[in-house]
Short mmCIF file of N, CA and C in Angstrom, two decimals:
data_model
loop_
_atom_site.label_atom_id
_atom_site.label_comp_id
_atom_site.label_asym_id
_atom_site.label_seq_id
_atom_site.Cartn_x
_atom_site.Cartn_y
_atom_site.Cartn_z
N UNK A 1 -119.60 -80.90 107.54
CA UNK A 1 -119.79 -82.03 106.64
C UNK A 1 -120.30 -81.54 105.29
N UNK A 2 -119.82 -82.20 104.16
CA UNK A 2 -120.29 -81.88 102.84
C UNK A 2 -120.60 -82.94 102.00
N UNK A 3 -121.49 -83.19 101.68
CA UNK A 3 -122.38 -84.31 101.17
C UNK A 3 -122.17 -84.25 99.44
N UNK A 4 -121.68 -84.82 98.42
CA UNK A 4 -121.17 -84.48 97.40
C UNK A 4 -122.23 -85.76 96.53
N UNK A 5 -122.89 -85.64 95.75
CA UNK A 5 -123.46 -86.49 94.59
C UNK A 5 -123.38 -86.21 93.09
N UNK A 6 -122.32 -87.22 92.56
CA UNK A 6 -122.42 -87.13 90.98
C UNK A 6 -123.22 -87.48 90.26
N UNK A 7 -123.57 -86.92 88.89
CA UNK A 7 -124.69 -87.56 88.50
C UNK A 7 -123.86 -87.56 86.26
N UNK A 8 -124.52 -88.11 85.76
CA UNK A 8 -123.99 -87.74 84.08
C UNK A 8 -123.71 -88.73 84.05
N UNK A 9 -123.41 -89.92 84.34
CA UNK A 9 -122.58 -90.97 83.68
C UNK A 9 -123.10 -91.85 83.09
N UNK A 10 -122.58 -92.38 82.01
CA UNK A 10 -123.57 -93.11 81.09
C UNK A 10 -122.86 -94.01 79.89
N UNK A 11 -123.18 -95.06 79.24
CA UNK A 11 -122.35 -95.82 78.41
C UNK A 11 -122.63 -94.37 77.19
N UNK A 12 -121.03 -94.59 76.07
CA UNK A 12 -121.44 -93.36 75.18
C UNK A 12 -120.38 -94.16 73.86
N UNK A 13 -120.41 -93.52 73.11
CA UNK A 13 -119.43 -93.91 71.93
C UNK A 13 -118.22 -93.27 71.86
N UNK A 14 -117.10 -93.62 71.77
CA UNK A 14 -115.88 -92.93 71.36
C UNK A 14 -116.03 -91.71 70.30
N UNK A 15 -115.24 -90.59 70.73
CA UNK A 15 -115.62 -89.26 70.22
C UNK A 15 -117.08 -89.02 70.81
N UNK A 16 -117.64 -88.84 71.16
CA UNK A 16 -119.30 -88.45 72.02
C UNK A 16 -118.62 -87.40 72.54
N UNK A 17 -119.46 -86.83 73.42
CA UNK A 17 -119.23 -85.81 74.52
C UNK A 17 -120.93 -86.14 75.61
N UNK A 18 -120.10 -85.61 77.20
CA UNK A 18 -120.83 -86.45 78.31
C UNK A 18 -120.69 -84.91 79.11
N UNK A 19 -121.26 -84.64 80.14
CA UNK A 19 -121.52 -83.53 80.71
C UNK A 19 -121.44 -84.15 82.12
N UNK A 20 -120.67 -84.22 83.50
CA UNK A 20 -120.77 -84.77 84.74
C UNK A 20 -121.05 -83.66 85.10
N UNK A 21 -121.96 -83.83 86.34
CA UNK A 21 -122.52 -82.65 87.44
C UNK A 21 -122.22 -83.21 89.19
N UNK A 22 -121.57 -82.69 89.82
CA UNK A 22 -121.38 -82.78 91.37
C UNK A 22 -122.39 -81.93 91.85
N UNK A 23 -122.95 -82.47 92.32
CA UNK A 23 -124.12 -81.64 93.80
C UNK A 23 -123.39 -81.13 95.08
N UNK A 24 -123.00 -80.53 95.72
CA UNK A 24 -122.81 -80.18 96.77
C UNK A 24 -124.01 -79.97 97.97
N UNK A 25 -124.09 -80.54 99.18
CA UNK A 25 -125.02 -79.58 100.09
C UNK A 25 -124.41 -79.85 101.29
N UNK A 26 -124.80 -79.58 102.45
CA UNK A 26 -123.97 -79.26 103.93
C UNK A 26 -123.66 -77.40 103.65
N UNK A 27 -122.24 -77.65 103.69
CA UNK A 27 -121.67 -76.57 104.23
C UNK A 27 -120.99 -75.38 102.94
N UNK A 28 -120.77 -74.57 103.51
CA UNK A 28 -120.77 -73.98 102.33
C UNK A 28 -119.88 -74.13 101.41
N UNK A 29 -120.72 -74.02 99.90
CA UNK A 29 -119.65 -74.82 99.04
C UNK A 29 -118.78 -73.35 98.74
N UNK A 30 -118.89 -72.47 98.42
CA UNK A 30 -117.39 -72.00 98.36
C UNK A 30 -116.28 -71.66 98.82
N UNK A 31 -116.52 -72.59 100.48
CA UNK A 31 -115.42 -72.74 100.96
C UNK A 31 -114.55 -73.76 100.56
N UNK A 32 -114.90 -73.77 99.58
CA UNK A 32 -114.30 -75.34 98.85
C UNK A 32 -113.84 -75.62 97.67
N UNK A 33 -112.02 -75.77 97.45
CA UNK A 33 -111.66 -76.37 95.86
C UNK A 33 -112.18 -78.02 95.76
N UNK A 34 -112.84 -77.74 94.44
CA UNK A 34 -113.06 -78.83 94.10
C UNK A 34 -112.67 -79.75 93.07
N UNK A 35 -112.87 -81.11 93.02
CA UNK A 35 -111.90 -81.78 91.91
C UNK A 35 -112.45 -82.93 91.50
N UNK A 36 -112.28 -83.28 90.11
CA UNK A 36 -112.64 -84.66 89.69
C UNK A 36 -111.37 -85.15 89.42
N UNK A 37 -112.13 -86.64 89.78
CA UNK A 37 -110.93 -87.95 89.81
C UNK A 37 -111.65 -89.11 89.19
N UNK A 38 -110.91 -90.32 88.87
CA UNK A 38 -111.16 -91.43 88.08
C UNK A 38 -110.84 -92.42 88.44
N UNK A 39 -111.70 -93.52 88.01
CA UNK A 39 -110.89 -94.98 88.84
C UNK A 39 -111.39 -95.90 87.92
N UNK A 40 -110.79 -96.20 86.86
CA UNK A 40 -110.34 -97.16 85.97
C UNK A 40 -110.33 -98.93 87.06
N UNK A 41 -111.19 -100.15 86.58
CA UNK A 41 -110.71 -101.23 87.28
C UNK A 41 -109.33 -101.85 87.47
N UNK A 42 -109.07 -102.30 88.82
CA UNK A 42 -108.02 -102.82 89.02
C UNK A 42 -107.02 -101.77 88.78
N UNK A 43 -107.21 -100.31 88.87
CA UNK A 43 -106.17 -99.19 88.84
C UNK A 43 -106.44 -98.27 89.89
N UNK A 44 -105.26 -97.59 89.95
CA UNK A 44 -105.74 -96.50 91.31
C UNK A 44 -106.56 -95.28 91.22
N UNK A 45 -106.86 -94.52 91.87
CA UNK A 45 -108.09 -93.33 91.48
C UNK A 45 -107.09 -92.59 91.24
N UNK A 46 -106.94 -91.75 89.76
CA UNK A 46 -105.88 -90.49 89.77
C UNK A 46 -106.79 -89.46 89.23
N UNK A 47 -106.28 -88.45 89.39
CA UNK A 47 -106.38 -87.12 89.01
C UNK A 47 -107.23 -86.94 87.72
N UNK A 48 -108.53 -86.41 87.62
CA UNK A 48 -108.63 -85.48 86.01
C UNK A 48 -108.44 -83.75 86.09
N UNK A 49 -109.32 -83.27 87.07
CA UNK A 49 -109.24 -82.10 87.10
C UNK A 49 -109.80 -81.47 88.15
N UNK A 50 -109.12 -79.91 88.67
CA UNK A 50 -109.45 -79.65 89.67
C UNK A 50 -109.65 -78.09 89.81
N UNK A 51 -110.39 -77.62 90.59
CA UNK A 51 -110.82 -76.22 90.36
C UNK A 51 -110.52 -74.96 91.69
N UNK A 52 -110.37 -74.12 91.90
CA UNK A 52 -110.53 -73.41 93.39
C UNK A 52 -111.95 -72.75 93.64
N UNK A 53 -112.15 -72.11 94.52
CA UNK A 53 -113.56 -71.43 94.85
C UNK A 53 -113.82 -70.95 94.44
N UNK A 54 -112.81 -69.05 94.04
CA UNK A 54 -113.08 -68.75 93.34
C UNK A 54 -111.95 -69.24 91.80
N UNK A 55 -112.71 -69.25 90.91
CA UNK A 55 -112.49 -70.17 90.03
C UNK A 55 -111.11 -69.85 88.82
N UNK A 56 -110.45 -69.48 89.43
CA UNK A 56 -108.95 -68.87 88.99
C UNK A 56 -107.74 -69.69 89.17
N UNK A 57 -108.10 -70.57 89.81
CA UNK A 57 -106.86 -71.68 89.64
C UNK A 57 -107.43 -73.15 89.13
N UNK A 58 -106.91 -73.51 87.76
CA UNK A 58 -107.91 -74.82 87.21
C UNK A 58 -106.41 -75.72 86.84
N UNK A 59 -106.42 -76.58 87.11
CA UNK A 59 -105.50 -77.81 87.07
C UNK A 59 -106.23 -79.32 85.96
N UNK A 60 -105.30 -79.26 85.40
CA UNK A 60 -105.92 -80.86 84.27
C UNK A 60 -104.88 -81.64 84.20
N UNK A 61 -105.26 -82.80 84.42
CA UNK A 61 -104.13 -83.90 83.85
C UNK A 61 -104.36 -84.14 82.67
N UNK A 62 -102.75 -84.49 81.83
CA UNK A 62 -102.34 -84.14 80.70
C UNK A 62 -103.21 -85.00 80.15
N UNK A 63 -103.85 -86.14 80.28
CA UNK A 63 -104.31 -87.42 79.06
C UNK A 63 -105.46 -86.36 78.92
N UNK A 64 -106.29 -85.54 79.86
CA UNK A 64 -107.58 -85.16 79.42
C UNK A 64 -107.21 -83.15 78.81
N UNK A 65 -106.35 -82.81 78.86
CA UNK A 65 -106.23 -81.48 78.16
C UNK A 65 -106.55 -81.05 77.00
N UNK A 66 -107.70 -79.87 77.05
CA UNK A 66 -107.87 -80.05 75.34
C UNK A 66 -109.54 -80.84 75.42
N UNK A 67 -109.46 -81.73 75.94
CA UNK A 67 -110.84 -82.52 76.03
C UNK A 67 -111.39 -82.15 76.93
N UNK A 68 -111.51 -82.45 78.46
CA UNK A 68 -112.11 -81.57 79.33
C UNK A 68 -112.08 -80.47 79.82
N UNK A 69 -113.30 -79.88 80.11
CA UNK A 69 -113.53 -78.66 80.61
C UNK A 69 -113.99 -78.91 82.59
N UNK A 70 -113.57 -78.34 83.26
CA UNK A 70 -113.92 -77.94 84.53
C UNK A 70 -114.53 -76.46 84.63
N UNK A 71 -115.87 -76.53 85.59
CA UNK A 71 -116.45 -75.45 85.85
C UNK A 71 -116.89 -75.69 86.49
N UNK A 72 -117.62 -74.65 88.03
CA UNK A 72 -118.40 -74.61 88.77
C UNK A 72 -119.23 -73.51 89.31
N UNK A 73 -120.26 -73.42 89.47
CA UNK A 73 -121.49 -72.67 89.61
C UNK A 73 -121.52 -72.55 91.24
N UNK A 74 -121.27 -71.39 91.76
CA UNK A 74 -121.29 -71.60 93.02
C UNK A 74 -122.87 -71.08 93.58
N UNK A 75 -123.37 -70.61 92.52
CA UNK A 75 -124.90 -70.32 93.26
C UNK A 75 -125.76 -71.52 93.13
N UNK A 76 -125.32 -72.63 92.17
CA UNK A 76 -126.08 -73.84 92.52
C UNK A 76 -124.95 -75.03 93.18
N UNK A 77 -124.38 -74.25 93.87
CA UNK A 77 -123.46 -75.70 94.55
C UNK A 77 -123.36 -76.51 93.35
N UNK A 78 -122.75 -76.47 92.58
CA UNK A 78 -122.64 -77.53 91.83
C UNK A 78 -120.97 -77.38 91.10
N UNK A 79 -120.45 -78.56 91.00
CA UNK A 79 -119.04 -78.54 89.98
C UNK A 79 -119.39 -79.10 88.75
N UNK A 80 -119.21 -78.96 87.52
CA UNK A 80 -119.45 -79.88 86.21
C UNK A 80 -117.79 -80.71 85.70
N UNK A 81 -118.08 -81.25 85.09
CA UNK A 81 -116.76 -81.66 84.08
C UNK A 81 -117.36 -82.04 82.47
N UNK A 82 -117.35 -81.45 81.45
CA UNK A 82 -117.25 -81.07 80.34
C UNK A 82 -116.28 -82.36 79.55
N UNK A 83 -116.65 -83.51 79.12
CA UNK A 83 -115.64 -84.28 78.45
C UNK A 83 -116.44 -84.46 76.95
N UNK A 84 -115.09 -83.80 76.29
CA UNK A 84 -115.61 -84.41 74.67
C UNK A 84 -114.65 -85.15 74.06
N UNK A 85 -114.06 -85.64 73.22
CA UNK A 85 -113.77 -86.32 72.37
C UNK A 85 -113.38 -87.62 73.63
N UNK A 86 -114.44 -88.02 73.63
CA UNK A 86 -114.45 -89.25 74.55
C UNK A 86 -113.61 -90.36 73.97
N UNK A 87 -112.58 -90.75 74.69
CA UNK A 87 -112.06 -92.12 74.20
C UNK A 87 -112.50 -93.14 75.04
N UNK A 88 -112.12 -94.24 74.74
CA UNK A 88 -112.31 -95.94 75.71
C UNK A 88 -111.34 -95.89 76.57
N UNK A 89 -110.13 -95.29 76.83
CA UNK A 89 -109.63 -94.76 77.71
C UNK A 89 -109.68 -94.37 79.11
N UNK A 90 -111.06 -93.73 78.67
CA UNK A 90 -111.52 -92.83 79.50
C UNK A 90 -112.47 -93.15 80.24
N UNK A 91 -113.14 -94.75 80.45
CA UNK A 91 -114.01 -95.54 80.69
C UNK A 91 -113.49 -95.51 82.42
N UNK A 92 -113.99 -95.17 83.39
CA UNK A 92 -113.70 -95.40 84.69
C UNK A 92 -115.13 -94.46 85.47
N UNK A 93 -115.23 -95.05 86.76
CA UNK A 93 -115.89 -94.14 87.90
C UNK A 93 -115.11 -93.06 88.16
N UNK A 94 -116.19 -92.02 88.21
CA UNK A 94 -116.17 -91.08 88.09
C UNK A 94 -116.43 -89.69 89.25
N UNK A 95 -115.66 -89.63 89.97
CA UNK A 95 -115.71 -89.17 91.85
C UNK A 95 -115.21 -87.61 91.75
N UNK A 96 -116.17 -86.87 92.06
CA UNK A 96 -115.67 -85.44 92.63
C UNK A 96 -115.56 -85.83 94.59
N UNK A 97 -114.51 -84.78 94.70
CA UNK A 97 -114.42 -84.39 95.75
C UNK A 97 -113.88 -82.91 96.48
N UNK A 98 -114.17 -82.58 97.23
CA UNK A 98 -114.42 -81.21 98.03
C UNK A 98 -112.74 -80.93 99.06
N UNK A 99 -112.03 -80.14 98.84
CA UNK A 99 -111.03 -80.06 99.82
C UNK A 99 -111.37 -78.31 99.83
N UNK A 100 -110.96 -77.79 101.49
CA UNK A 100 -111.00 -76.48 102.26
C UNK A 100 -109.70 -76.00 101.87
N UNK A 101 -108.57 -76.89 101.65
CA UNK A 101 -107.29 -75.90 101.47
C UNK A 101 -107.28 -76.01 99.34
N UNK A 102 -106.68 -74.91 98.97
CA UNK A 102 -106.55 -74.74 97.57
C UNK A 102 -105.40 -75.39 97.54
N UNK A 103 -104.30 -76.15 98.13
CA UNK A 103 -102.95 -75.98 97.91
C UNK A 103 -103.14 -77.97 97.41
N UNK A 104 -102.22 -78.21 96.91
CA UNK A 104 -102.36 -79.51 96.51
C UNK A 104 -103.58 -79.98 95.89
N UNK A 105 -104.18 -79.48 94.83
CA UNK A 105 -105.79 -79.99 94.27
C UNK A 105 -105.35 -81.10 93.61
N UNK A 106 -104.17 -81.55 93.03
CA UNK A 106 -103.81 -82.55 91.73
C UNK A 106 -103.67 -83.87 93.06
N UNK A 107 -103.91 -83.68 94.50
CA UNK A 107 -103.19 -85.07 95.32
C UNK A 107 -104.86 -85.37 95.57
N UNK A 108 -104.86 -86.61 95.95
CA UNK A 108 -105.82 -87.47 96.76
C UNK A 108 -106.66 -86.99 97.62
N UNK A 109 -105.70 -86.19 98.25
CA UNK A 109 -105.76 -86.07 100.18
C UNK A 109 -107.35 -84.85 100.31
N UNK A 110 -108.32 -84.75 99.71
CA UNK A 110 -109.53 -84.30 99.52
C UNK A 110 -110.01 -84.50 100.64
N UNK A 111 -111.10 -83.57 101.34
CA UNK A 111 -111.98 -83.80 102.52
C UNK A 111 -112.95 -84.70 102.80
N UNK A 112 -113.50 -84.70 101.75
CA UNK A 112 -115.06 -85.07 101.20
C UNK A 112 -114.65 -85.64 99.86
N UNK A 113 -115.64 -86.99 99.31
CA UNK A 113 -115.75 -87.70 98.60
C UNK A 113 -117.27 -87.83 97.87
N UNK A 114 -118.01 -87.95 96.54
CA UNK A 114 -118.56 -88.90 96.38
C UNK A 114 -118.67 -90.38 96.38
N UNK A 115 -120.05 -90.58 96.00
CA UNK A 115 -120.14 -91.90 95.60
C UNK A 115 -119.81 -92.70 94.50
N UNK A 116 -119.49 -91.86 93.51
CA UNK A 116 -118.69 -91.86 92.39
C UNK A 116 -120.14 -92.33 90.87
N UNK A 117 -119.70 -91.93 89.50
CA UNK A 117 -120.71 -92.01 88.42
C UNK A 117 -120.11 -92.93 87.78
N UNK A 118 -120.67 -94.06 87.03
CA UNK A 118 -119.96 -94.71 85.86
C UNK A 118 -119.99 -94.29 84.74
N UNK A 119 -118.62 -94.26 83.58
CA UNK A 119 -118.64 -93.91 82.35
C UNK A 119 -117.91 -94.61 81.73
N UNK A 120 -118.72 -95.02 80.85
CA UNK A 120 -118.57 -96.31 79.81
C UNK A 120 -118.42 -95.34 78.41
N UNK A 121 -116.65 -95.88 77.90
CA UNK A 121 -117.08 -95.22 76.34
C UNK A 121 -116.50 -96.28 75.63
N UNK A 122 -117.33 -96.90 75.01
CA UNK A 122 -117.46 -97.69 74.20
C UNK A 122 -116.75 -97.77 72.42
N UNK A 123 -115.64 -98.36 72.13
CA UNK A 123 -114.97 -97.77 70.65
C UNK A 123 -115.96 -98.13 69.57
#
């Protein structure tokens, strides 16, 4: 089991920059690609970005390229996501999650979930 908590989210202004942090604890986190995802209301949770263990395979969906950064610290269990030129766009909950296989990081199908962060960017 892997217990995942986001934390960073916060109302901000268009163009700002916001810093998200995933906690990991349970099991060991670098057995684990990890990934952030988004869920815009009344839309489905898709893809922002996704990382492997060791940290050599990084995946971004195109709306956030250029703007976010993915990184993770494996001596503090932790994943970040790096968003700057914040648009209103970009306003959705905000969910890392933990998958054991590297193969498919851009799909859903993740092991482990947060509880997800809110981010409000405001024009």
């Amino acid at each position: 089991q892997v217990q995942l908590e986001e934390s960073g989210g916060r109302l901000v202004q268009a163009e700002d920059s916001l810093r998200l942090s995933c906690a990991a604890s349970g099991r060991t986190f670098i057995d684990y690609a990890m990934g952030w995802f988004r869920q815009a209301p009344g839309k489905e949770r898709q893809f922002v970005a996704a990382i492997s263990w060791r940290p050599t395979i990084i995946y971004y969906a195109e709306s956030v390229k250029g703007r976010f950064t993915i990184t993770r610290d494996n001596a503090k269990n932790t994943v970040y996501l790096q968003m700057n030129s914040l648009k209103p766009e970009d306003t959705a909950v905000y969910y890392c999650g933990a998958k054991k296989s590297s193969s498919r990081l851009t799909s859903l199908d993740y092991d482990y979930w947060g509880q997800g962060t809110q981010v409000t960017v405001s024009s």
